[in-house]
Amino acid sequence: MAQEKQHKKLDGVKIGAIIILILSALVFVFFGFGADVYSSLLNSNSKLPVFGKYEGRKIEYKPGTDYFVRVSELAQRFQNAGYTMDTQTQYYVFHEAYIQTIQDRLYTKSVQKSGYIVPDSAINRQLVQNSRFLDNEGKFSQKMYSTTDQSTITTLRTNIEDALTFSRYADDVLGSDLSLDGNSLYGLKSASAETDFIAKMAAEKKSFTVAAFSTDNFPKEEAVTYAKENGEKFTSYDLSVITVDAKSDAESILKQIKANELLFEDAVADKSAGYYAETDGKISSPYRYQIANTIKNEEDIEKVTSLAQGELSEVIETNRGYSIFRADGSPKAADLTDEATVSLILSYMKTYESGYVENYYSDIARNFIADAAINGFENACAKFGIEAQQVQAFPLNYGNADFIATNPSDITSLTGLYLNENALEKMFALKVNEISEPFVLSGYVNVAQCTGIQSEETDTSSFASLTLDADDSSARSTMLRSDKLEDDFTNVFFDYMLSSSY
């Protein structure tokens, strides 16, 4: 859990801040994680992986490349924090460094095209803050600077210039936390009315009591009733099947069987891929609805289910290849007294007839609402054998935007509420003590009663940083969808990196 929180925290760090870390380094040295991985890769394969290309330029993991530097820098941060480099952490490090590399190339190139040149004065301001040149009191020491060799200073100045070039784009386009007299120094400016508008979105909060009917508890008796009305779906067929990948092969096999040149059983053993059959060729899913799900064209279903005993079908296109069916016996109606059959019908209904199940519970929920209107919500819950769940006050927040409080996450029946417009509309249209119509969410049919409405001021102090994080996240997402990017990160990491003994 601690590692997970740390990952999220690092996710929120702006890339500019990460790159600034380079300013404190004299030169890049192979260390820890980076060196170990590189050595392993070098020993396991002479060809190092190419994770992708941006504008035709490779993103390679080998010493001297910008990607290698990013990986090693991030890995060092995790190691310094005491993390074990397990697969999850390794993936995060390599992927975050991958994004940073692309972002750095894009931003730097854009700034260079604009003609901007980092002033020496800006580089000097950063240089005098470098820990190498600070005395015990944290002040710049001319003596320590003068005794440092020129190659080290040149490297430092180059690193500073690169970082400032990057931050010039990030600050101008996405903004920064720097401000003067309460006004942002960089980035797009936002009107004060915009902040007020967002604040008002969270001003009103509503609390609720929720009654939830789980669709997992659909009664067997109701399933049997459904099966009696739709018995054909649960008719079982005594069939054998041969399946091959090519239609021409299936046609050839069928021709040979009909000409008595090949036994059906031998074709099962020697030629069938066995996608829909047991080892003896018997169809593994014998019910009509299962057979229908395997056949590509609806008009072919009847051709299979109407076969007389001993009769062969024509070549039938199925979802995986081409099949030849043979009827070995007569169809049988479902035995609704058999426990296994009833369980199968229940499973079918939850998978394919969820609307039917939801309607069943919606009818119960409407009876619940009528009872609650007369006897009270809590009493109705007791009568219907369900628990009344208290939901703390929260604002209307479709999509769980970071700017305002999020939807409740501790109520199982409301899982996914933040993306369900219908459910949110029903709940937030309520006045105090009003009861909603039933709404379906996350496998439950819910009924909500509004128990209170609160109005409170919203703290807008964090809006600016939240906006910056949102803009940075959007910029990254847009960048990764660019036509200029040839992305092979996932394939390389899991197919190549994990096969190396790092």
Short mmCIF file of C-alpha atoms in Angstrom, two decimals:
data_model
loop_
_atom_site.label_atom_id
_atom_site.label_comp_id
_atom_site.label_asym_id
_atom_site.label_seq_id
_atom_site.Cartn_x
_atom_site.Cartn_y
_atom_site.Cartn_z
CA MET A 1 0.00 0.00 0.00
CA ALA A 2 2.85 2.37 0.87
CA GLN A 3 4.49 1.71 -2.48
CA GLU A 4 1.22 2.29 -4.29
CA LYS A 5 0.80 5.66 -2.56
CA GLN A 6 4.35 6.59 -3.44
CA HIS A 7 3.75 5.70 -7.09
CA LYS A 8 0.69 7.97 -7.17
CA LYS A 9 2.64 10.73 -5.53
CA LEU A 10 5.44 10.47 -8.07
CA ASP A 11 2.85 10.41 -10.87
CA GLY A 12 1.73 13.84 -9.78
CA VAL A 13 5.25 15.34 -9.86
CA LYS A 14 5.62 17.64 -12.85
CA ILE A 15 8.28 16.51 -15.26
CA GLY A 16 10.05 19.85 -15.02
CA ALA A 17 10.72 19.17 -11.34
CA ILE A 18 12.12 15.75 -12.18
CA ILE A 19 14.47 17.12 -14.80
CA ILE A 20 15.68 19.83 -12.43
CA LEU A 21 17.18 16.98 -10.38
CA ILE A 22 19.81 16.64 -13.08
CA LEU A 23 21.13 20.07 -12.14
CA SER A 24 22.62 18.68 -8.95
CA ALA A 25 24.62 16.01 -10.79
CA LEU A 26 28.17 16.56 -11.99
CA VAL A 27 28.23 13.90 -14.64
CA PHE A 28 26.16 10.82 -15.28
CA VAL A 29 27.64 7.72 -13.65
CA PHE A 30 26.42 4.13 -14.09
CA PHE A 31 24.94 3.26 -10.75
CA GLY A 32 22.66 0.80 -8.97
CA PHE A 33 19.62 -0.20 -10.92
CA GLY A 34 20.67 1.30 -14.26
CA ALA A 35 24.02 -0.47 -14.38
CA ASP A 36 22.58 -3.81 -13.29
CA VAL A 37 19.88 -3.78 -15.95
CA TYR A 38 22.26 -2.66 -18.66
CA SER A 39 24.77 -5.39 -17.80
CA SER A 40 22.04 -8.03 -17.81
CA LEU A 41 20.73 -6.91 -21.17
CA LEU A 42 24.19 -6.72 -22.65
CA ASN A 43 24.99 -10.25 -21.50
CA SER A 44 21.65 -11.73 -22.60
CA ASN A 45 21.45 -10.30 -26.09
CA SER A 46 23.73 -8.27 -28.32
CA LYS A 47 20.79 -6.23 -29.61
CA LEU A 48 19.42 -3.77 -27.04
CA PRO A 49 15.69 -3.06 -27.09
CA VAL A 50 14.15 -0.11 -28.93
CA PHE A 51 11.06 0.90 -27.01
CA GLY A 52 9.74 3.18 -29.69
CA LYS A 53 10.52 6.10 -31.98
CA TYR A 54 9.53 9.74 -31.81
CA GLU A 55 9.78 11.61 -35.09
CA GLY A 56 11.87 8.70 -36.36
CA ARG A 57 14.43 8.97 -33.55
CA LYS A 58 14.86 5.81 -31.48
CA ILE A 59 14.06 5.60 -27.79
CA GLU A 60 16.79 3.18 -26.75
CA TYR A 61 17.96 1.85 -23.43
CA LYS A 62 21.73 2.03 -23.63
CA PRO A 63 24.38 4.27 -22.03
CA GLY A 64 24.59 7.76 -23.43
CA THR A 65 20.95 8.00 -24.54
CA ASP A 66 18.46 10.38 -23.02
CA TYR A 67 16.19 7.43 -22.19
CA PHE A 68 18.93 5.63 -20.25
CA VAL A 69 19.53 8.77 -18.19
CA ARG A 70 15.83 9.11 -17.37
CA VAL A 71 15.51 5.45 -16.30
CA SER A 72 18.57 5.62 -14.07
CA GLU A 73 17.53 8.94 -12.52
CA LEU A 74 14.07 7.64 -11.57
CA ALA A 75 15.42 4.28 -10.40
CA GLN A 76 17.87 6.06 -8.13
CA ARG A 77 15.03 8.01 -6.54
CA PHE A 78 13.14 4.82 -5.76
CA GLN A 79 16.24 3.11 -4.41
CA ASN A 80 17.02 6.09 -2.18
CA ALA A 81 13.48 5.81 -0.81
CA GLY A 82 14.12 2.16 0.11
CA TYR A 83 12.00 0.47 -2.54
CA THR A 84 12.64 -3.04 -3.82
CA MET A 85 12.84 -3.10 -7.59
CA ASP A 86 10.06 -5.62 -8.18
CA THR A 87 8.30 -5.97 -11.53
CA GLN A 88 5.66 -3.36 -10.69
CA THR A 89 8.26 -0.76 -9.71
CA GLN A 90 10.46 -1.60 -12.70
CA TYR A 91 7.53 -1.15 -15.06
CA TYR A 92 6.67 2.20 -13.50
CA VAL A 93 10.27 3.43 -13.73
CA PHE A 94 10.75 2.39 -17.35
CA HIS A 95 7.34 3.68 -18.47
CA GLU A 96 7.57 7.02 -16.65
CA ALA A 97 11.08 7.54 -18.07
CA TYR A 98 9.72 6.67 -21.52
CA ILE A 99 7.06 9.39 -21.26
CA GLN A 100 9.59 11.90 -19.91
CA THR A 101 11.95 11.21 -22.81
CA ILE A 102 9.27 11.89 -25.42
CA GLN A 103 8.04 14.95 -23.55
CA ASP A 104 11.55 16.36 -23.22
CA ARG A 105 12.21 15.96 -26.94
CA LEU A 106 8.91 17.58 -27.90
CA TYR A 107 9.22 20.53 -25.53
CA THR A 108 12.88 21.20 -26.25
CA LYS A 109 12.38 21.15 -30.02
CA SER A 110 9.42 23.51 -29.79
CA VAL A 111 11.42 26.01 -27.74
CA GLN A 112 14.36 25.81 -30.14
CA LYS A 113 12.06 26.47 -33.11
CA SER A 114 10.79 29.60 -31.38
CA GLY A 115 14.32 31.02 -31.35
CA TYR A 116 14.46 31.30 -27.56
CA ILE A 117 17.97 31.18 -26.08
CA VAL A 118 18.50 30.66 -22.36
CA PRO A 119 20.20 33.81 -20.98
CA ASP A 120 23.53 33.37 -19.22
CA SER A 121 22.07 35.27 -16.28
CA ALA A 122 19.39 32.59 -15.83
CA ILE A 123 22.00 29.84 -15.95
CA ASN A 124 24.14 31.69 -13.43
CA ARG A 125 21.23 32.04 -11.01
CA GLN A 126 20.80 28.28 -11.03
CA LEU A 127 24.52 27.58 -10.93
CA VAL A 128 25.18 29.53 -7.73
CA GLN A 129 22.49 27.48 -5.98
CA ASN A 130 24.22 24.18 -6.74
CA SER A 131 25.13 22.32 -3.56
CA ARG A 132 28.72 21.85 -4.77
CA PHE A 133 29.35 25.58 -4.41
CA LEU A 134 27.59 26.22 -1.08
CA ASP A 135 29.42 26.65 2.21
CA ASN A 136 28.31 25.36 5.60
CA GLU A 137 25.89 28.27 5.93
CA GLY A 138 24.29 27.49 2.59
CA LYS A 139 25.81 30.54 0.87
CA PHE A 140 27.62 30.60 -2.48
CA SER A 141 31.39 30.21 -2.06
CA GLN A 142 33.57 31.83 -4.71
CA LYS A 143 36.51 29.78 -3.46
CA MET A 144 34.69 26.46 -3.96
CA TYR A 145 33.62 27.59 -7.41
CA SER A 146 37.15 28.63 -8.41
CA THR A 147 38.67 25.31 -7.35
CA THR A 148 36.23 23.28 -9.46
CA ASP A 149 37.63 22.09 -12.79
CA GLN A 150 36.23 23.75 -15.89
CA SER A 151 34.86 20.54 -17.46
CA THR A 152 32.61 20.02 -14.43
CA ILE A 153 31.30 23.58 -14.62
CA THR A 154 30.69 23.20 -18.36
CA THR A 155 28.69 20.01 -17.75
CA LEU A 156 26.65 21.73 -15.07
CA ARG A 157 25.89 24.71 -17.29
CA THR A 158 24.80 22.41 -20.13
CA ASN A 159 22.47 20.49 -17.82
CA ILE A 160 21.01 23.73 -16.47
CA GLU A 161 20.48 25.09 -19.97
CA ASP A 162 18.67 21.90 -21.04
CA ALA A 163 16.41 22.00 -17.99
CA LEU A 164 15.58 25.69 -18.43
CA THR A 165 14.81 25.14 -22.11
CA PHE A 166 12.37 22.42 -21.15
CA SER A 167 10.77 24.48 -18.38
CA ARG A 168 10.35 27.44 -20.73
CA TYR A 169 7.83 25.40 -22.79
CA ALA A 170 6.18 23.74 -19.78
CA ASP A 171 5.72 27.05 -17.95
CA ASP A 172 4.51 29.07 -20.93
CA VAL A 173 2.04 26.47 -22.20
CA LEU A 174 0.96 24.65 -19.04
CA GLY A 175 1.74 27.24 -16.38
CA SER A 176 3.58 26.87 -13.09
CA ASP A 177 3.11 27.42 -9.39
CA LEU A 178 5.04 30.70 -9.52
CA SER A 179 2.94 33.78 -8.90
CA LEU A 180 3.26 37.50 -8.16
CA ASP A 181 0.67 39.34 -6.10
CA GLY A 182 -1.64 36.36 -6.43
CA ASN A 183 -1.37 36.22 -10.24
CA SER A 184 0.28 33.36 -12.16
CA LEU A 185 3.49 34.37 -13.89
CA TYR A 186 3.19 31.77 -16.64
CA GLY A 187 0.58 29.86 -18.59
CA LEU A 188 -2.96 30.64 -19.61
CA LYS A 189 -4.77 33.05 -17.32
CA SER A 190 -8.17 32.13 -15.90
CA ALA A 191 -10.95 34.52 -15.00
CA SER A 192 -11.95 34.86 -11.35
CA ALA A 193 -15.51 34.00 -12.41
CA GLU A 194 -14.26 30.58 -13.50
CA THR A 195 -12.99 29.82 -10.01
CA ASP A 196 -16.29 31.01 -8.53
CA PHE A 197 -18.22 28.81 -10.92
CA ILE A 198 -16.21 25.71 -9.99
CA ALA A 199 -16.54 26.54 -6.31
CA LYS A 200 -20.32 26.74 -6.61
CA MET A 201 -20.35 23.27 -8.18
CA ALA A 202 -19.30 21.87 -4.84
CA ALA A 203 -21.29 24.25 -2.64
CA GLU A 204 -24.33 22.00 -2.36
CA LYS A 205 -24.00 18.50 -0.96
CA LYS A 206 -26.67 15.89 -0.37
CA SER A 207 -26.75 12.91 1.97
CA PHE A 208 -28.83 9.79 1.35
CA THR A 209 -30.10 6.53 2.72
CA VAL A 210 -29.94 3.76 0.13
CA ALA A 211 -31.77 0.44 -0.13
CA ALA A 212 -30.09 -2.00 -2.52
CA PHE A 213 -31.48 -5.22 -4.01
CA SER A 214 -28.71 -7.50 -5.27
CA THR A 215 -29.41 -9.15 -8.63
CA ASP A 216 -27.10 -12.00 -7.58
CA ASN A 217 -29.91 -13.34 -5.42
CA PHE A 218 -32.31 -14.03 -8.30
CA PRO A 219 -34.59 -16.87 -7.10
CA LYS A 220 -34.34 -20.31 -8.66
CA GLU A 221 -38.12 -20.44 -8.88
CA GLU A 222 -38.13 -17.39 -11.14
CA ALA A 223 -35.42 -18.96 -13.29
CA VAL A 224 -37.54 -22.07 -13.69
CA THR A 225 -40.54 -19.92 -14.67
CA TYR A 226 -38.42 -18.21 -17.30
CA ALA A 227 -37.17 -21.56 -18.61
CA LYS A 228 -40.72 -22.87 -18.99
CA GLU A 229 -41.56 -19.87 -21.15
CA ASN A 230 -38.30 -20.10 -23.14
CA GLY A 231 -37.66 -23.83 -23.09
CA GLU A 232 -36.14 -24.00 -26.58
CA LYS A 233 -33.04 -22.14 -25.41
CA PHE A 234 -32.26 -24.92 -22.91
CA THR A 235 -32.94 -27.89 -25.18
CA SER A 236 -29.80 -30.05 -25.27
CA TYR A 237 -28.53 -31.67 -28.47
CA ASP A 238 -26.58 -34.89 -28.85
CA LEU A 239 -23.99 -33.73 -31.40
CA SER A 240 -20.43 -34.42 -32.43
CA VAL A 241 -18.34 -31.85 -34.27
CA ILE A 242 -15.21 -31.54 -36.40
CA THR A 243 -13.64 -28.07 -36.60
CA VAL A 244 -10.75 -26.88 -38.78
CA ASP A 245 -9.39 -23.43 -39.54
CA ALA A 246 -9.81 -23.39 -43.33
CA LYS A 247 -13.13 -23.72 -45.17
CA SER A 248 -11.49 -25.67 -48.00
CA ASP A 249 -10.15 -28.25 -45.52
CA ALA A 250 -13.61 -28.65 -43.98
CA GLU A 251 -15.18 -29.15 -47.41
CA SER A 252 -12.55 -31.76 -48.29
CA ILE A 253 -13.15 -33.67 -45.02
CA LEU A 254 -16.92 -33.62 -45.52
CA LYS A 255 -16.52 -34.92 -49.07
CA GLN A 256 -14.30 -37.78 -47.88
CA ILE A 257 -16.71 -38.76 -45.08
CA LYS A 258 -19.67 -38.83 -47.45
CA ALA A 259 -17.66 -40.94 -49.92
CA ASN A 260 -16.81 -43.40 -47.11
CA GLU A 261 -13.13 -42.58 -47.60
CA LEU A 262 -12.78 -41.26 -44.06
CA LEU A 263 -14.53 -42.12 -40.82
CA PHE A 264 -16.02 -39.25 -38.84
CA GLU A 265 -14.26 -40.51 -35.71
CA ASP A 266 -10.87 -40.62 -37.49
CA ALA A 267 -11.37 -37.06 -38.70
CA VAL A 268 -12.09 -36.02 -35.10
CA ALA A 269 -8.89 -37.66 -33.89
CA ASP A 270 -6.55 -36.66 -36.73
CA LYS A 271 -7.86 -33.43 -38.24
CA SER A 272 -10.15 -31.55 -35.84
CA ALA A 273 -8.85 -28.56 -33.86
CA GLY A 274 -11.30 -29.50 -31.11
CA TYR A 275 -12.44 -25.94 -30.37
CA TYR A 276 -16.01 -26.92 -29.45
CA ALA A 277 -15.65 -30.58 -28.53
CA GLU A 278 -14.38 -33.05 -26.00
CA THR A 279 -11.57 -35.40 -27.04
CA ASP A 280 -14.09 -37.87 -28.48
CA GLY A 281 -15.69 -35.19 -30.65
CA LYS A 282 -18.81 -34.74 -28.51
CA ILE A 283 -19.90 -31.12 -28.44
CA SER A 284 -18.89 -29.58 -25.11
CA SER A 285 -21.69 -26.99 -24.94
CA PRO A 286 -24.84 -28.87 -25.97
CA TYR A 287 -27.63 -26.39 -25.14
CA ARG A 288 -29.28 -24.49 -27.97
CA TYR A 289 -28.26 -21.04 -26.71
CA GLN A 290 -24.65 -22.28 -26.43
CA ILE A 291 -24.70 -23.72 -29.93
CA ALA A 292 -26.19 -20.48 -31.23
CA ASN A 293 -23.33 -18.54 -29.63
CA THR A 294 -20.72 -20.58 -31.53
CA ILE A 295 -22.28 -20.28 -35.00
CA LYS A 296 -21.33 -17.23 -37.04
CA ASN A 297 -24.49 -16.78 -39.12
CA GLU A 298 -27.92 -16.90 -37.49
CA GLU A 299 -29.52 -18.67 -40.45
CA ASP A 300 -27.16 -21.65 -39.91
CA ILE A 301 -28.40 -22.37 -36.38
CA GLU A 302 -31.49 -24.19 -37.57
CA LYS A 303 -29.41 -26.23 -40.02
CA VAL A 304 -27.56 -27.74 -37.05
CA THR A 305 -30.38 -28.10 -34.52
CA SER A 306 -32.76 -29.70 -37.05
CA LEU A 307 -30.40 -32.56 -38.01
CA ALA A 308 -31.91 -36.04 -37.87
CA GLN A 309 -30.02 -38.77 -36.00
CA GLY A 310 -26.94 -39.86 -38.02
CA GLU A 311 -27.20 -36.88 -40.38
CA LEU A 312 -24.23 -34.63 -41.20
CA SER A 313 -24.49 -30.86 -41.57
CA GLU A 314 -22.98 -28.91 -44.42
CA VAL A 315 -19.82 -26.93 -43.61
CA ILE A 316 -20.88 -24.32 -41.05
CA GLU A 317 -18.85 -21.20 -40.32
CA THR A 318 -18.31 -20.89 -36.58
CA ASN A 319 -16.62 -18.20 -34.50
CA ARG A 320 -13.39 -20.19 -34.65
CA GLY A 321 -13.01 -21.84 -38.02
CA TYR A 322 -15.38 -24.10 -39.97
CA SER A 323 -17.30 -27.03 -38.52
CA ILE A 324 -19.10 -30.20 -39.56
CA PHE A 325 -21.80 -31.32 -37.11
CA ARG A 326 -23.28 -34.82 -36.75
CA ALA A 327 -26.46 -35.65 -34.85
CA ASP A 328 -25.84 -38.69 -32.62
CA GLY A 329 -29.23 -38.70 -30.92
CA SER A 330 -32.46 -36.82 -30.45
CA PRO A 331 -32.78 -33.42 -28.73
CA LYS A 332 -33.90 -33.40 -25.10
CA ALA A 333 -35.93 -30.78 -23.27
CA ALA A 334 -34.35 -29.29 -20.15
CA ASP A 335 -35.00 -31.20 -16.92
CA LEU A 336 -36.16 -28.37 -14.66
CA THR A 337 -36.08 -30.66 -11.62
CA ASP A 338 -32.35 -31.16 -12.00
CA GLU A 339 -30.27 -28.87 -9.75
CA ALA A 340 -27.38 -28.59 -12.22
CA THR A 341 -29.73 -27.59 -15.04
CA VAL A 342 -31.39 -24.92 -12.90
CA SER A 343 -27.96 -23.55 -11.94
CA LEU A 344 -27.06 -23.37 -15.62
CA ILE A 345 -30.27 -21.45 -16.34
CA LEU A 346 -29.48 -19.01 -13.51
CA SER A 347 -26.03 -18.46 -14.94
CA TYR A 348 -27.50 -17.89 -18.39
CA MET A 349 -29.95 -15.30 -17.09
CA LYS A 350 -27.29 -13.31 -15.24
CA THR A 351 -25.16 -13.26 -18.37
CA TYR A 352 -27.65 -12.88 -21.20
CA GLU A 353 -30.88 -11.73 -19.58
CA SER A 354 -29.69 -9.13 -17.08
CA GLY A 355 -32.54 -6.85 -18.15
CA TYR A 356 -35.10 -9.51 -17.18
CA VAL A 357 -33.44 -9.93 -13.77
CA GLU A 358 -33.24 -6.16 -13.23
CA ASN A 359 -36.93 -5.75 -14.12
CA TYR A 360 -37.81 -8.41 -11.54
CA TYR A 361 -36.03 -6.48 -8.80
CA SER A 362 -37.31 -3.13 -10.08
CA ASP A 363 -40.86 -4.41 -9.51
CA ILE A 364 -39.89 -5.36 -5.95
CA ALA A 365 -38.25 -1.96 -5.49
CA ARG A 366 -41.46 -0.18 -6.53
CA ASN A 367 -43.36 -2.14 -3.91
CA PHE A 368 -40.66 -1.11 -1.45
CA ILE A 369 -41.11 2.56 -2.41
CA ALA A 370 -44.87 2.35 -1.84
CA ASP A 371 -44.34 0.80 1.59
CA ALA A 372 -41.63 3.33 2.51
CA ALA A 373 -43.92 6.23 1.62
CA ILE A 374 -46.43 5.01 4.23
CA ASN A 375 -44.31 3.38 6.92
CA GLY A 376 -40.93 5.09 6.54
CA PHE A 377 -37.73 4.14 4.70
CA GLU A 378 -36.03 2.34 7.59
CA ASN A 379 -39.16 0.31 8.40
CA ALA A 380 -39.53 -0.69 4.76
CA CYS A 381 -35.91 -1.91 4.74
CA ALA A 382 -36.64 -4.09 7.75
CA LYS A 383 -39.81 -5.45 6.16
CA PHE A 384 -38.06 -6.32 2.88
CA GLY A 385 -35.04 -7.82 4.65
CA ILE A 386 -32.39 -5.40 3.42
CA GLU A 387 -29.99 -3.08 5.22
CA ALA A 388 -30.43 0.69 5.02
CA GLN A 389 -27.06 2.17 4.00
CA GLN A 390 -26.16 5.69 5.07
CA VAL A 391 -24.34 7.79 2.47
CA GLN A 392 -22.41 10.82 3.71
CA ALA A 393 -23.08 14.14 2.00
CA PHE A 394 -21.28 14.66 -1.33
CA PRO A 395 -21.68 17.07 -4.26
CA LEU A 396 -22.84 16.27 -7.78
CA ASN A 397 -19.59 15.34 -9.49
CA TYR A 398 -19.92 13.42 -12.73
CA GLY A 399 -16.53 11.92 -13.59
CA ASN A 400 -15.06 12.54 -10.11
CA ALA A 401 -13.24 15.72 -11.09
CA ASP A 402 -10.40 16.53 -8.70
CA PHE A 403 -11.64 20.07 -8.17
CA ILE A 404 -14.46 19.02 -5.88
CA ALA A 405 -15.28 16.22 -3.46
CA THR A 406 -15.66 12.81 -5.07
CA ASN A 407 -18.55 10.36 -5.10
CA PRO A 408 -18.75 7.83 -2.22
CA SER A 409 -16.49 4.80 -2.64
CA ASP A 410 -17.48 2.80 0.45
CA ILE A 411 -20.99 1.77 -0.67
CA THR A 412 -20.77 -1.36 -2.84
CA SER A 413 -24.14 -0.86 -4.52
CA LEU A 414 -23.04 2.63 -5.68
CA THR A 415 -19.81 1.48 -7.34
CA GLY A 416 -19.46 3.38 -10.61
CA LEU A 417 -21.97 6.05 -9.57
CA TYR A 418 -19.63 8.83 -10.72
CA LEU A 419 -20.02 7.69 -14.35
CA ASN A 420 -23.74 6.89 -14.29
CA GLU A 421 -25.66 9.95 -15.40
CA ASN A 422 -29.07 8.33 -14.89
CA ALA A 423 -28.36 7.38 -11.26
CA LEU A 424 -26.88 10.80 -10.40
CA GLU A 425 -29.85 12.59 -11.95
CA LYS A 426 -32.31 10.51 -9.93
CA MET A 427 -30.44 11.09 -6.66
CA PHE A 428 -29.73 14.80 -7.00
CA ALA A 429 -33.22 15.69 -8.22
CA LEU A 430 -34.53 14.71 -4.78
CA LYS A 431 -35.61 17.13 -2.08
CA VAL A 432 -35.20 16.22 1.60
CA ASN A 433 -37.17 13.04 2.48
CA GLU A 434 -38.09 12.38 -1.16
CA ILE A 435 -37.55 8.85 -2.45
CA SER A 436 -36.14 8.12 -5.90
CA GLU A 437 -37.36 5.79 -8.57
CA PRO A 438 -35.35 2.53 -8.83
CA PHE A 439 -32.03 2.79 -10.66
CA VAL A 440 -29.66 0.00 -11.70
CA LEU A 441 -26.00 0.22 -10.78
CA SER A 442 -23.19 -2.31 -10.35
CA GLY A 443 -25.41 -5.39 -10.13
CA TYR A 444 -27.90 -3.77 -7.77
CA VAL A 445 -31.31 -2.16 -8.10
CA ASN A 446 -31.11 0.84 -5.78
CA VAL A 447 -33.63 3.15 -4.16
CA ALA A 448 -32.36 6.37 -2.52
CA GLN A 449 -33.93 8.76 -0.06
CA CYS A 450 -32.44 12.23 0.39
CA THR A 451 -31.77 12.78 4.10
CA GLY A 452 -30.23 16.24 4.01
CA ILE A 453 -28.90 19.12 1.94
CA GLN A 454 -25.82 21.08 2.99
CA SER A 455 -24.38 24.30 1.63
CA GLU A 456 -20.79 25.21 2.38
CA GLU A 457 -17.97 27.29 0.97
CA THR A 458 -15.31 25.52 -1.06
CA ASP A 459 -11.59 26.04 -0.46
CA THR A 460 -10.22 27.19 -3.82
CA SER A 461 -6.57 27.43 -2.73
CA SER A 462 -5.68 24.13 -4.39
CA PHE A 463 -7.45 24.85 -7.69
CA ALA A 464 -4.36 26.29 -9.37
CA SER A 465 -2.13 23.26 -8.68
CA LEU A 466 -4.96 20.86 -9.58
CA THR A 467 -5.35 22.69 -12.90
CA LEU A 468 -1.62 22.35 -13.56
CA ASP A 469 -1.73 18.61 -12.85
CA ALA A 470 -4.77 18.16 -15.11
CA ASP A 471 -3.12 20.11 -17.93
CA ASP A 472 0.10 18.12 -17.61
CA SER A 473 -1.84 14.84 -17.66
CA SER A 474 -3.79 15.94 -20.74
CA ALA A 475 -0.59 17.00 -22.49
CA ARG A 476 0.94 13.59 -21.86
CA SER A 477 -2.14 11.74 -23.11
CA THR A 478 -2.25 13.85 -26.28
CA MET A 479 1.46 13.34 -26.87
CA LEU A 480 1.17 9.54 -26.59
CA ARG A 481 -1.58 9.56 -29.25
CA SER A 482 0.57 11.51 -31.69
CA ASP A 483 1.17 10.15 -35.20
CA LYS A 484 4.83 11.07 -34.67
CA LEU A 485 5.17 8.34 -32.05
CA GLU A 486 5.86 4.70 -32.91
CA ASP A 487 5.05 3.07 -29.59
CA ASP A 488 6.29 -0.44 -28.80
CA PHE A 489 6.91 0.01 -25.08
CA THR A 490 4.58 -2.67 -23.74
CA ASN A 491 5.78 -5.37 -26.14
CA VAL A 492 9.44 -4.65 -25.49
CA PHE A 493 9.10 -4.49 -21.72
CA PHE A 494 7.15 -7.70 -21.27
CA ASP A 495 8.59 -9.72 -24.14
CA TYR A 496 12.21 -8.64 -23.86
CA MET A 497 12.96 -6.91 -20.57
CA LEU A 498 11.27 -9.47 -18.34
CA SER A 499 13.05 -12.28 -20.15
CA SER A 500 16.39 -10.74 -19.12
CA SER A 501 17.60 -11.81 -15.71
CA TYR A 502 17.41 -8.41 -14.10
#
